[in-house]
mmCIF file of C-alpha atoms and ligand atoms in Angstrom:
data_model
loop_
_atom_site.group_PDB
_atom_site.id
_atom_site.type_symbol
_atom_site.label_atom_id
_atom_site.label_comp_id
_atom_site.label_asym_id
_atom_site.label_seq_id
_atom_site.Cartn_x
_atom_site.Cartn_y
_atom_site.Cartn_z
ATOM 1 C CA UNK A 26 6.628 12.284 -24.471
ATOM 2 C CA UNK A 27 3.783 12.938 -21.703
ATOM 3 C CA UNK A 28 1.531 10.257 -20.277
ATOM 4 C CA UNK A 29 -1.729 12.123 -20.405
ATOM 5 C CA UNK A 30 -3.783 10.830 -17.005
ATOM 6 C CA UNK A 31 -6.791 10.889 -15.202
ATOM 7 C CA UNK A 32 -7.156 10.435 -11.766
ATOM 8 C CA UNK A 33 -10.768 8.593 -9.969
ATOM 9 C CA UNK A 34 -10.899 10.493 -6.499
ATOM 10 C CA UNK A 35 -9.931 13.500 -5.147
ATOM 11 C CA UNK A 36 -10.201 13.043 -1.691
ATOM 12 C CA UNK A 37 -6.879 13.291 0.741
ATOM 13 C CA UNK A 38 -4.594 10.933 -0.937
ATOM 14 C CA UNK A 39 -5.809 11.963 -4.560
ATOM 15 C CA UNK A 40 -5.053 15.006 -3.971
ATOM 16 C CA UNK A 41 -1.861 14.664 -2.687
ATOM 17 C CA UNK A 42 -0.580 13.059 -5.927
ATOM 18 C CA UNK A 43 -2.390 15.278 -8.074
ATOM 19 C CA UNK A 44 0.009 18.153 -6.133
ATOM 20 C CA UNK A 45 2.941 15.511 -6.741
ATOM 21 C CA UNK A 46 2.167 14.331 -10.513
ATOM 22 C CA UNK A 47 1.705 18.631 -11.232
ATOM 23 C CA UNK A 48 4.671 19.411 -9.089
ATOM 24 C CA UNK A 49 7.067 16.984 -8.862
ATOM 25 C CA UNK A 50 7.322 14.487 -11.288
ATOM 26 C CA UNK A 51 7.826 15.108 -14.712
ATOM 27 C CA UNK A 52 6.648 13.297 -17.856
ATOM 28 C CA UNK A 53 2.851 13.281 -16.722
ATOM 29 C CA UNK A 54 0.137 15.398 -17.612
ATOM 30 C CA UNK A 55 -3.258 15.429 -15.968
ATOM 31 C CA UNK A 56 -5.836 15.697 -18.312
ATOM 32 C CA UNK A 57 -8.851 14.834 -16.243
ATOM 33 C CA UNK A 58 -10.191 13.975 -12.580
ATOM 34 C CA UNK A 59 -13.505 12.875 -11.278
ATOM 35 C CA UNK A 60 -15.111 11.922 -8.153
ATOM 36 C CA UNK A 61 -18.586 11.316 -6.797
ATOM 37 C CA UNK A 62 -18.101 14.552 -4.914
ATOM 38 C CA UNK A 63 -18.342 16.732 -7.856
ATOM 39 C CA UNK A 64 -17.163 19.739 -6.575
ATOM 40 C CA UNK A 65 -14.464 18.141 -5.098
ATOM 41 C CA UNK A 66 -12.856 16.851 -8.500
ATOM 42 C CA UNK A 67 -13.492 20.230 -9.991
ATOM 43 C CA UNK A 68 -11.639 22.018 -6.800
ATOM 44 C CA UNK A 69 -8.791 19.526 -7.182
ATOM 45 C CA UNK A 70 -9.242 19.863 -11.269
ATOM 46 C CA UNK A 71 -5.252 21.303 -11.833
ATOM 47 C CA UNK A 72 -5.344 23.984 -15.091
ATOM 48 C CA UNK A 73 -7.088 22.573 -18.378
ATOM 49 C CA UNK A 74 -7.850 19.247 -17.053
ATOM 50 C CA UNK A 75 -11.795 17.675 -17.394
ATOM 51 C CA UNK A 76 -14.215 17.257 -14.453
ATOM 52 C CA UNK A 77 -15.213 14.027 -15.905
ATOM 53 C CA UNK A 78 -19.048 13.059 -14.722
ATOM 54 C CA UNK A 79 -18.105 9.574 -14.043
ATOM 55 C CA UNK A 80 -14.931 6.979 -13.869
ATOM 56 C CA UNK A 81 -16.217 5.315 -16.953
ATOM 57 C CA UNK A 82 -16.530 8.421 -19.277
ATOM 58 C CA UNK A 83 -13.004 9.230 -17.910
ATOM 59 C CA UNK A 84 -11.851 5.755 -18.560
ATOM 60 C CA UNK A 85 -12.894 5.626 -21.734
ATOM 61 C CA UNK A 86 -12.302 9.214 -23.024
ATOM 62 C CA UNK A 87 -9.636 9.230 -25.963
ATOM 63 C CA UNK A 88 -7.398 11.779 -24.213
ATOM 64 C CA UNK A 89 -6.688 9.886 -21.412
ATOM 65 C CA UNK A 90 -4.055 7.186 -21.383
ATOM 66 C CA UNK A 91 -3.556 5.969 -18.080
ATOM 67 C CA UNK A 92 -5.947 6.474 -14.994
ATOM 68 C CA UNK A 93 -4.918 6.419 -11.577
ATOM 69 C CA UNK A 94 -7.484 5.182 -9.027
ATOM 70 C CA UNK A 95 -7.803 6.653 -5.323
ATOM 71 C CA UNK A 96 -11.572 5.926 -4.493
ATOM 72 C CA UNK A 97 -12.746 4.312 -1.858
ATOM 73 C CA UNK A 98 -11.685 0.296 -1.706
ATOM 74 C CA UNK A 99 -15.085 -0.995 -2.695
ATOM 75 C CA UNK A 100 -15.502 1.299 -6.233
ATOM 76 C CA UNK A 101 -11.825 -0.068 -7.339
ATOM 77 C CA UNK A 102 -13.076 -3.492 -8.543
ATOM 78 C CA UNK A 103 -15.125 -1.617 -11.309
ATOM 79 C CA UNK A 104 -12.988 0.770 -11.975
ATOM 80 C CA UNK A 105 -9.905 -1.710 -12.886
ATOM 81 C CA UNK A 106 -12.087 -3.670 -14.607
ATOM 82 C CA UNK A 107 -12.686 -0.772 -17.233
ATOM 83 C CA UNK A 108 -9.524 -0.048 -17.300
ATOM 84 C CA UNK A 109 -8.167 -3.678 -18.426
ATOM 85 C CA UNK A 110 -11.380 -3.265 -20.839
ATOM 86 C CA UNK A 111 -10.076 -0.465 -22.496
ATOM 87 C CA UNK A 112 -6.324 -1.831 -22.031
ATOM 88 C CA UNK A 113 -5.034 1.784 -20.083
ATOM 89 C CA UNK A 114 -2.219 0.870 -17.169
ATOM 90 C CA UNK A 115 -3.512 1.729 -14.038
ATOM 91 C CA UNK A 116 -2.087 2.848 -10.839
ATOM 92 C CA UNK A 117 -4.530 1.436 -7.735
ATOM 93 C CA UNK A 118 -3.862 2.615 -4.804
ATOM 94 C CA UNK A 119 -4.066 0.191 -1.398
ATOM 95 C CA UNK A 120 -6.644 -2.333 -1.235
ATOM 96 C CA UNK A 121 -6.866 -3.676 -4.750
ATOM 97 C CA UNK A 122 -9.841 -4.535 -3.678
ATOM 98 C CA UNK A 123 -11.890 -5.718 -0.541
ATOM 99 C CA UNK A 124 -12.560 -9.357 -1.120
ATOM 100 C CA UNK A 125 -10.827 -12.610 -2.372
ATOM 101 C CA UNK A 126 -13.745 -13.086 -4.901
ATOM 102 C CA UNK A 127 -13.107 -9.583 -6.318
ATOM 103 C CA UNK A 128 -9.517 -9.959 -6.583
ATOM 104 C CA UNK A 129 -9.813 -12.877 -8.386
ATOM 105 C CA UNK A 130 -12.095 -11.396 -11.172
ATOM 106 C CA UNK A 131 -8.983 -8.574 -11.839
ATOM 107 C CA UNK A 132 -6.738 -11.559 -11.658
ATOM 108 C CA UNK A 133 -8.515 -13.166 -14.736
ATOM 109 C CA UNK A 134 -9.238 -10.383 -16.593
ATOM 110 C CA UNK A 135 -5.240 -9.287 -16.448
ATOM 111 C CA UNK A 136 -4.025 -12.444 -17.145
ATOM 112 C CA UNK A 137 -6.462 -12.399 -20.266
ATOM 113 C CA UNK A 138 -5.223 -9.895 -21.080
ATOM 114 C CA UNK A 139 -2.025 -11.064 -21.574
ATOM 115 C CA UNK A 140 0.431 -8.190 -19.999
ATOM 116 C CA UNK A 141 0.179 -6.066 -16.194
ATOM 117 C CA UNK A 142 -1.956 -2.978 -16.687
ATOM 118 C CA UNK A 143 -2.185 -2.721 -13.055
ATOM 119 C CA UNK A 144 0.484 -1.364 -10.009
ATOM 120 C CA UNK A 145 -0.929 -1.320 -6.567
ATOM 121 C CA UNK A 146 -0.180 1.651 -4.454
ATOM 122 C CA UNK A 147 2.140 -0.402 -2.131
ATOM 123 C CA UNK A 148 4.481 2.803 -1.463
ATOM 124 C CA UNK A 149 7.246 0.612 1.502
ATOM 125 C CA UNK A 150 8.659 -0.813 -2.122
ATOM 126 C CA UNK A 151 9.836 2.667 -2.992
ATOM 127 C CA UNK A 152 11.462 3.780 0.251
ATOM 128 C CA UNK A 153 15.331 3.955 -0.200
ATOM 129 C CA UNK A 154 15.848 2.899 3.745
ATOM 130 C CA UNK A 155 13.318 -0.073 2.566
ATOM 131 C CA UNK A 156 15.297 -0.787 -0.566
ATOM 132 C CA UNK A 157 18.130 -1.014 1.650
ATOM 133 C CA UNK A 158 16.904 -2.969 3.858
ATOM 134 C CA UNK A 159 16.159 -5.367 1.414
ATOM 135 C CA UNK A 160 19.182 -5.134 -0.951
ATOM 136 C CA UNK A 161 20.990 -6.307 2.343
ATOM 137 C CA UNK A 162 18.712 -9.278 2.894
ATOM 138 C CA UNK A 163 19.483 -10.356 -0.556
ATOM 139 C CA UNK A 164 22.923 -9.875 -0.073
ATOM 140 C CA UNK A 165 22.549 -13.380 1.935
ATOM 141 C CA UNK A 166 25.464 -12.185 4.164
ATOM 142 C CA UNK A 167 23.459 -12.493 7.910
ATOM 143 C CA UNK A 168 22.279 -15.554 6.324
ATOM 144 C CA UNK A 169 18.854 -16.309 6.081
ATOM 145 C CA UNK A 170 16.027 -14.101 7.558
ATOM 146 C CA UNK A 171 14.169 -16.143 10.604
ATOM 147 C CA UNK A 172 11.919 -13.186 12.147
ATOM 148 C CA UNK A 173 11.027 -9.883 11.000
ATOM 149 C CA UNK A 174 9.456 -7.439 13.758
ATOM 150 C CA UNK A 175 7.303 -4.819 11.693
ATOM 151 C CA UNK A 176 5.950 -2.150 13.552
ATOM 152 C CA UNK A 177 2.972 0.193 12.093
ATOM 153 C CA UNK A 178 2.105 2.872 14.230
ATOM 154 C CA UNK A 179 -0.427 6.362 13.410
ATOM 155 C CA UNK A 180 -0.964 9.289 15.733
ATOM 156 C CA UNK A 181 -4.565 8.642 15.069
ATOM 157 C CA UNK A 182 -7.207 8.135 12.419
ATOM 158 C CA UNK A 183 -10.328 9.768 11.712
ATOM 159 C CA UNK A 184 -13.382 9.223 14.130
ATOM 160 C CA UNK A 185 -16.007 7.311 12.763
ATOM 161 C CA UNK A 186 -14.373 6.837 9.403
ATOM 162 C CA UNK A 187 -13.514 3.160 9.563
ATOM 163 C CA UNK A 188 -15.122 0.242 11.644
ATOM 164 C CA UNK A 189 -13.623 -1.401 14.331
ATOM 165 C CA UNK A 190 -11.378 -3.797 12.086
ATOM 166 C CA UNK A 191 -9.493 -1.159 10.058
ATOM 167 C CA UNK A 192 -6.375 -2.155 11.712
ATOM 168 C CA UNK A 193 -6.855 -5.774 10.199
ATOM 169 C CA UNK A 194 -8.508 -4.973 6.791
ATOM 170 C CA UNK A 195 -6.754 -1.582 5.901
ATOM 171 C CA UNK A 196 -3.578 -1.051 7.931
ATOM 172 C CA UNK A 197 -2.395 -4.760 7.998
ATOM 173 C CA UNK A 198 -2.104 -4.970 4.174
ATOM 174 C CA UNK A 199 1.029 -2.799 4.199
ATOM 175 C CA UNK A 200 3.013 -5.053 6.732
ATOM 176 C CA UNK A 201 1.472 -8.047 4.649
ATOM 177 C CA UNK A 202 2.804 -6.980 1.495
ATOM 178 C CA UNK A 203 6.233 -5.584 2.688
ATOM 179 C CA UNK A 204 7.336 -9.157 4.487
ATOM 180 C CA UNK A 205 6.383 -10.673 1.472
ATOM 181 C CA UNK A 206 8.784 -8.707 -0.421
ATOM 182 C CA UNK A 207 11.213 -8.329 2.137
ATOM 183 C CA UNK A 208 11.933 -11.823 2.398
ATOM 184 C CA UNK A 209 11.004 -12.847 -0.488
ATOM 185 C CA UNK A 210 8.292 -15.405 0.596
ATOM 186 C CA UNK A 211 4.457 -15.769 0.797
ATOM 187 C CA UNK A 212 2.162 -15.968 4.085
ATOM 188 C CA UNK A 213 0.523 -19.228 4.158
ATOM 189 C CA UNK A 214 -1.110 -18.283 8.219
ATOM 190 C CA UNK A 215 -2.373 -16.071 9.918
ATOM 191 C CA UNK A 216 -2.712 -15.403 13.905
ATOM 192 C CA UNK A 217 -3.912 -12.443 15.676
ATOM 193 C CA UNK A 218 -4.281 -11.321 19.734
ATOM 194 C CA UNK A 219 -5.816 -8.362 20.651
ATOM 195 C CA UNK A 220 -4.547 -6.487 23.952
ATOM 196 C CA UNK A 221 -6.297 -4.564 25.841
ATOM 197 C CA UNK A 222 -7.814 -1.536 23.878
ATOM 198 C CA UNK A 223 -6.064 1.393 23.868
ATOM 199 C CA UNK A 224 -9.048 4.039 25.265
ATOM 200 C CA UNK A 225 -7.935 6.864 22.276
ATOM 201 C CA UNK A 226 -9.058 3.891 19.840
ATOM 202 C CA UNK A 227 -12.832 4.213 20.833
ATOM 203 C CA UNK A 228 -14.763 1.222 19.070
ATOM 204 C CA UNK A 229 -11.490 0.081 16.781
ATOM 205 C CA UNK A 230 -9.924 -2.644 17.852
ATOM 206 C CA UNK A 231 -6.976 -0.938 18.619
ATOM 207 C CA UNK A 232 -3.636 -1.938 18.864
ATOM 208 C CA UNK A 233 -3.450 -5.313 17.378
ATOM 209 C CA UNK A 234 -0.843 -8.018 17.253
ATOM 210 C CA UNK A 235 -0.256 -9.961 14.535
ATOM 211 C CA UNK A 236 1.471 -13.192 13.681
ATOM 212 C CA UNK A 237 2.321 -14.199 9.816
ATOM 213 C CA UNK A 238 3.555 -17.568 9.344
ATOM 214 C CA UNK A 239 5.507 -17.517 5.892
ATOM 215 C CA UNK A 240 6.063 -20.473 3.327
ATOM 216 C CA UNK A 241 9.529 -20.482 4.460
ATOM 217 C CA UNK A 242 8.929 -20.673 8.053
ATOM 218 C CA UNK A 243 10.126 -17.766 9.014
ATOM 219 C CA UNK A 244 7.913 -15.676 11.067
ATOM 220 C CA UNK A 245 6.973 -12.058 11.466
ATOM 221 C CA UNK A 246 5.476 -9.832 14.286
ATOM 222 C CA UNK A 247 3.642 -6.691 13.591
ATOM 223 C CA UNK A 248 2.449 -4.271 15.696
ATOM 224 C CA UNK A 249 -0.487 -2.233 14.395
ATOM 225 C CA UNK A 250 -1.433 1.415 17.019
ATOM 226 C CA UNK A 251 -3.415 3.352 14.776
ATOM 227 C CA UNK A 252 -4.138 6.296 17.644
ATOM 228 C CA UNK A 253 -0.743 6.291 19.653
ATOM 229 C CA UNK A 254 -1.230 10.174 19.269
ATOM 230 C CA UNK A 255 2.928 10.917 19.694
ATOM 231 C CA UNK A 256 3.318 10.257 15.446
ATOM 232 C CA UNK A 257 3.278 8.213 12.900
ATOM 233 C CA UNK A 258 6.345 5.359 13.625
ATOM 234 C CA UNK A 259 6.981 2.791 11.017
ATOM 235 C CA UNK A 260 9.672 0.304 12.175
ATOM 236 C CA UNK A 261 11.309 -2.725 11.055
ATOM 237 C CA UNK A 262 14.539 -5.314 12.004
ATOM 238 C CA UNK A 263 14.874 -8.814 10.654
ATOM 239 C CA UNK A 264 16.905 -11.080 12.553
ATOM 240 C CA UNK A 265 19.205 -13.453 10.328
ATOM 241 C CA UNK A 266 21.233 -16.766 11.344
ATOM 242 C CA UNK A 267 23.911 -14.343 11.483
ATOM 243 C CA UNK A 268 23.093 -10.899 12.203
ATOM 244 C CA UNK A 269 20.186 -8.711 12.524
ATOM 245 C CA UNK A 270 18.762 -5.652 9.591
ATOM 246 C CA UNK A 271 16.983 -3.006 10.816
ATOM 247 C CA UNK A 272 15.611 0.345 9.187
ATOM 248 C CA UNK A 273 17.210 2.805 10.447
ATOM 249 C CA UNK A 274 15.798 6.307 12.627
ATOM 250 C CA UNK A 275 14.820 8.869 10.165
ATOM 251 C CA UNK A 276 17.159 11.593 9.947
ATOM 252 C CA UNK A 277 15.651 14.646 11.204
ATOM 253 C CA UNK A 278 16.893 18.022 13.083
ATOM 254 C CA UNK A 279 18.388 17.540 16.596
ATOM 255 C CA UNK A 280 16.606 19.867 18.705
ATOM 256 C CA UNK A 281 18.084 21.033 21.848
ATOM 257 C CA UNK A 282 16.204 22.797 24.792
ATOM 258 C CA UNK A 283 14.673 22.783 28.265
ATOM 259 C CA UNK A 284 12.798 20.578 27.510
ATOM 260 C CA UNK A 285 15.941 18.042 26.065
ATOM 261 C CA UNK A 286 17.418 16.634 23.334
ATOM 262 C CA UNK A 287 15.089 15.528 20.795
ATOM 263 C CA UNK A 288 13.817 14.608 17.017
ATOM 264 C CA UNK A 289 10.948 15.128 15.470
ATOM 265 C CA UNK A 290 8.867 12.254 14.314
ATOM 266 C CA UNK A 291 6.521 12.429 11.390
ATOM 267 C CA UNK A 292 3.249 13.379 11.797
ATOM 268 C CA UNK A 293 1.358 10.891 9.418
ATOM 269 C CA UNK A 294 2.356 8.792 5.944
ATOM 270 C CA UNK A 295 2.459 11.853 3.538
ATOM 271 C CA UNK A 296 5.518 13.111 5.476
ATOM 272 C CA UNK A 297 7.211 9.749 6.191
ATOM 273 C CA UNK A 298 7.192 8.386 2.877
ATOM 274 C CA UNK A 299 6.764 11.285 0.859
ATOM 275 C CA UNK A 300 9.971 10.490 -1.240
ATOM 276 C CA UNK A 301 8.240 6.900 -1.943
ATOM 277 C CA UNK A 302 5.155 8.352 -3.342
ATOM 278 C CA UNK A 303 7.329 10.145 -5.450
ATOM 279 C CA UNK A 304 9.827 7.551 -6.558
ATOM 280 C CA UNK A 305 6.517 5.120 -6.885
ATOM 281 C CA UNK A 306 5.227 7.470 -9.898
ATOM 282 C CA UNK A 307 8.574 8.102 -11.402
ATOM 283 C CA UNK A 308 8.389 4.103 -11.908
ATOM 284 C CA UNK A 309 4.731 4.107 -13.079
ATOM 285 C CA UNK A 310 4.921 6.444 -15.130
ATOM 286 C CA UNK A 311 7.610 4.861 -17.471
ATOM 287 C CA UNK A 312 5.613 1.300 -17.133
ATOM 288 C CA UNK A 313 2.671 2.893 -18.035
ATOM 289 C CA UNK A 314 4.009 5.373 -20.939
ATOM 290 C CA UNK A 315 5.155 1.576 -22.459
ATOM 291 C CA UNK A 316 1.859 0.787 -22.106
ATOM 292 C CA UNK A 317 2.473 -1.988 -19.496
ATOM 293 C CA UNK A 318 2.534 -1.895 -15.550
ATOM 294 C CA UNK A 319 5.747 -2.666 -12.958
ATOM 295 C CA UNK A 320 6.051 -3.075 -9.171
ATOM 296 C CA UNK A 321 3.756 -4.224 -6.953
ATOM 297 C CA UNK A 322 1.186 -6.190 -8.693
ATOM 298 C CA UNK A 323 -2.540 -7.752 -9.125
ATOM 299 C CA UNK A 324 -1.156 -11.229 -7.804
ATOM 300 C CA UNK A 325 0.160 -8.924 -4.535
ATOM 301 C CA UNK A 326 -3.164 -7.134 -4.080
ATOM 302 C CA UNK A 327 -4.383 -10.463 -3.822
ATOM 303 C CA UNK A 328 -2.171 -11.705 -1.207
ATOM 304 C CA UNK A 329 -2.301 -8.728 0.982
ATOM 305 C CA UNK A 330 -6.539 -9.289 0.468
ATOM 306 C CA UNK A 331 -6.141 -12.826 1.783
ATOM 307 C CA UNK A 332 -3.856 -11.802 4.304
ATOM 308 C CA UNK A 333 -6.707 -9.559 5.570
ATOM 309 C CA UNK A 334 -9.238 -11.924 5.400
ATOM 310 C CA UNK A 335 -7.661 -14.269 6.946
ATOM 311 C CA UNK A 336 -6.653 -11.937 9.815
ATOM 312 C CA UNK A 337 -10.759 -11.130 10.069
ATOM 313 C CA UNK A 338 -11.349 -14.673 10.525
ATOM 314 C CA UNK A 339 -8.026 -14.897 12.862
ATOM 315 C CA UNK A 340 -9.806 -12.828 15.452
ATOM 316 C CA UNK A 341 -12.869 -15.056 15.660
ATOM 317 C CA UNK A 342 -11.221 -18.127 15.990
ATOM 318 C CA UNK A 343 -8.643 -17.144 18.016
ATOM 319 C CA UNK A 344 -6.168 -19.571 16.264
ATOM 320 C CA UNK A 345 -3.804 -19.599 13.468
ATOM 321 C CA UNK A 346 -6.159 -19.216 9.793
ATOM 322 C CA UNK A 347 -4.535 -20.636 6.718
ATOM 323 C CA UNK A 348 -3.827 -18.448 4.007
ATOM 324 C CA UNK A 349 -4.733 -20.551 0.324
ATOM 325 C CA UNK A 350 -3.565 -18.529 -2.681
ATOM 326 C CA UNK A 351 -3.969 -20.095 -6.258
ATOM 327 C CA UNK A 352 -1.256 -21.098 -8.076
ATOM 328 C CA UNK A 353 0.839 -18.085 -9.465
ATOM 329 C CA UNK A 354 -0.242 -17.024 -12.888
ATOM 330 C CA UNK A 355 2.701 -16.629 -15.640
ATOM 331 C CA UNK A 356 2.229 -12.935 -15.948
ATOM 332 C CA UNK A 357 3.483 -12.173 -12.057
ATOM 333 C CA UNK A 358 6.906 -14.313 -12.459
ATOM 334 C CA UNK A 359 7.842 -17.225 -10.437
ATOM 335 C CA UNK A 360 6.849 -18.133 -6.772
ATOM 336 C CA UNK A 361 8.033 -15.421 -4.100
ATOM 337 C CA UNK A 362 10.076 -17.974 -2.415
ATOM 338 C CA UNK A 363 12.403 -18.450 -5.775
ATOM 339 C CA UNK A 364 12.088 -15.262 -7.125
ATOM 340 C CA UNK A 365 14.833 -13.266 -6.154
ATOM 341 C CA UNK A 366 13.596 -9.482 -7.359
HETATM 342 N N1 LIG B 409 -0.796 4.095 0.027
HETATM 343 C C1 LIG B 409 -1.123 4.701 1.135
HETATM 344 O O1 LIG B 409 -0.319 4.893 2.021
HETATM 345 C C2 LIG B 409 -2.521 5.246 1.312
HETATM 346 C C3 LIG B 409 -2.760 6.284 2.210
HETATM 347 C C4 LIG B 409 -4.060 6.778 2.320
HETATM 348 C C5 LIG B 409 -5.088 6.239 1.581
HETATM 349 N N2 LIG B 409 -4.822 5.198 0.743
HETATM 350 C C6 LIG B 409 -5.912 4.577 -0.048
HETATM 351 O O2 LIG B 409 -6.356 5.530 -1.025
HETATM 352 C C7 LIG B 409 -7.759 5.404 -1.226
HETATM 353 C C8 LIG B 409 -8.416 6.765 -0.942
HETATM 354 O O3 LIG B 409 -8.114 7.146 0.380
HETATM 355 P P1 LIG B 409 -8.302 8.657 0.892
HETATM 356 O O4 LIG B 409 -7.651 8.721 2.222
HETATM 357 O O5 LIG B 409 -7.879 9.626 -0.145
HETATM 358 O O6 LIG B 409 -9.896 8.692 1.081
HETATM 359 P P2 LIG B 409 -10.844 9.951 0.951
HETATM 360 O O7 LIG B 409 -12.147 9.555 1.553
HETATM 361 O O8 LIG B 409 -10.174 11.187 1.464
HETATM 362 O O9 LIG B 409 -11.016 10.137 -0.639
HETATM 363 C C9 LIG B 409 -11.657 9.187 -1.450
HETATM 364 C C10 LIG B 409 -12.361 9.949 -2.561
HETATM 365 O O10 LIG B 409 -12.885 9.003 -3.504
HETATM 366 C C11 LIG B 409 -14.191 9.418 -3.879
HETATM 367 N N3 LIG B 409 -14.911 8.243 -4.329
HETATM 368 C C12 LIG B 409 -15.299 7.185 -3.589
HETATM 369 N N4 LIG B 409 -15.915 6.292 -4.347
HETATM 370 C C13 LIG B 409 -15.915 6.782 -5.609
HETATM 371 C C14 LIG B 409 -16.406 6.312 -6.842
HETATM 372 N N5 LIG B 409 -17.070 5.150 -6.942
HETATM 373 N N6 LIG B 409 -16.213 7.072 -7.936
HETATM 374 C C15 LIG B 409 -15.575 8.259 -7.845
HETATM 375 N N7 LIG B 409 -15.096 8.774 -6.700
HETATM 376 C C16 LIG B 409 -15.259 8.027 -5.595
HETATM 377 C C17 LIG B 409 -14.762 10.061 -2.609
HETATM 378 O O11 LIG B 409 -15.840 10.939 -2.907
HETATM 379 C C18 LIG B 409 -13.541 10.773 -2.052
HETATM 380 O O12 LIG B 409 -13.430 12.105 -2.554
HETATM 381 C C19 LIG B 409 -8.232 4.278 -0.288
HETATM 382 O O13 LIG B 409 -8.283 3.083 -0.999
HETATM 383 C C20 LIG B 409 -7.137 4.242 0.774
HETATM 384 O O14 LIG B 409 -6.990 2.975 1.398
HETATM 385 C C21 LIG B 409 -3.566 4.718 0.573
#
């Protein structure tokens, strides 16, 4: 059988798994794409799919079964909310959405709902060296995890694209949401400090430190350099009461020449996790062809969406800015710190 999809946005990332869900991945069939840029759905439009005027008509149109949203944050609160409407799973990709209030409203319409129509594009969770990583964690043989250093660093971003907090309210939400799965725990704090700014980074504030205080009381250090020009670098080690987990280099070709002995590194996220993107679709698309959603959830959108906030508000204050959640709805299992998936 072949989940017949449509896909809201076609810019870069749309794109990219519209190449990926026609080339790759088999058991999906895209049946229609929109975007405000109408030209630019029909140019990404793969053979016999619609050029749909609007999300909702795709939404809503009987031949599509599952959507899969890549629009701008801000238009994905709508969009999921049609989707739960006309009960079709839904891929989201990174932020859920942009505010707590937001996040709340797909909380409660999923939940009345009564089963996950919704995975957010939280890619880390797919990564084998990740998986790793995490299976070894589990394992409980270094004991239990007391610090985990993340590191998050891109050879650059678009100029004028973002505004000067992108590190905090777009980049930070992947380091969120991988230390709460990593170690199986929640962030209940926030602290940020600021460096000097890097002069690539123009107005961002750019690079960023950042200090998440978990439930447990373990702790965890990320760096975020989004314009450190030499590549994109994503790093991680957690240090256990008895021994220390780290991702490991990725393997590449060992060049040789005058110049040394070197490996490339990749140049942004479509290259370094392109076998997550992959593997993240693979799982969606049996979830969704049962009519139902897996992996990263609504209830993890929402954390990583407080964890932003609360790093916004981190960099006024200066100090260390609780992070509230709700209590954990049914639908998204038990609390992080006893859930041991
Ligand atoms: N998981 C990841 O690693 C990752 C990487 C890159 C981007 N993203 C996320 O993917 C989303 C898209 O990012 P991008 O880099 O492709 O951006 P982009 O600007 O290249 O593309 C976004 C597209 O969405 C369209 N769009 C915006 N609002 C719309 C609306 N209301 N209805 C229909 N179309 C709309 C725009 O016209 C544009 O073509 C963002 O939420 C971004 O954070 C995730």
């Amino acid at each position: 059988m072949t989940l017949q999809v449509g896909v809201i946005g076609t810019g870069m990332i749309g794109r990219d798994h519209i190449r990926r869900l026609t080339n790759v991945v088999s058991g999906v069939e895209i049946v229609g794409v929109t975007d405000i840029d109408q030209a630019r759905a029909a140019a990404a439009a793969p053979a016999g799919a619609e050029v749909f005027a609007t999300p909702s008509a795709l939404i809503s149109s009987e031949k599509v079964e599952a959507v899969i949203i890549c629009s701008w944050g801000p238009a994905h609160e709508e969009q999921l909310l049609a989707c739960i409407a006309s009960g079709k799973p839904v891929f989201c990709e990174k932020p859920l959405v942009t505010s707590e209030s937001a996040a709340l409203r797909v909380m409660e319409a999923e939940v009345a709902c009564g089963r996950r129509l919704i995975q957010v594009g939280f890619m880390r969770r797919f990564d084998s060296d990740y998986r790793r990583l995490k299976a070894v964690i589990d394992g409980g043989k270094l004991g239990a995890p007391l610090m985990f250093h993340s590191v998050h660093r891109n050879a650059s971003v678009p100029e004028g694209l973002y505004t000067s907090e992108m590190p905090l309210n777009d980049t930070l939400v992947h380091d969120a949401d991988i230390s709460r799965w990593l170690l199986s725990d929640e962030v209940i704090g926030v602290e940020v400090r600021a460096p000097r700014r890097s002069s690539r980074g123009g107005a961002l504030r750019d690079p960023v430190f950042v200090l998440l205080h978990m439930a447990s009381g373990a702790l965890v250090d990320v760096e975020i350099s989004v314009n450190i020009a030499y590549g994109y670098d994503i790093r991680g080690e957690v240090s256990c009461e008895a021994g220390v987990a780290a991702l490991p280099n990725r393997p590449a070709t060992v060049i040789s020449d005058s110049n040394g002995i070197r490996q490339a590194i990749p140049e942004d996220w479509r290259e370094r996790f392109i076998d997550a993107y992959d593997q993240e679709f693979r799982e969606w698309i049996v979830a969704a062809s049962n009519g139902t959603a897996s992996g990263p959830s609504t209830w993890d959108g929402y954390a990583a969406t407080l964890v932003a906030d609360a790093a916004l508000r981190a960099v006024v204050s200066g100090g260390f800015e609780p992070v509230n959640m709700i209590a954990k709805p049914n639908l998204y299992g038990r609390p992080a710190a006893m859930a041991a998936e």
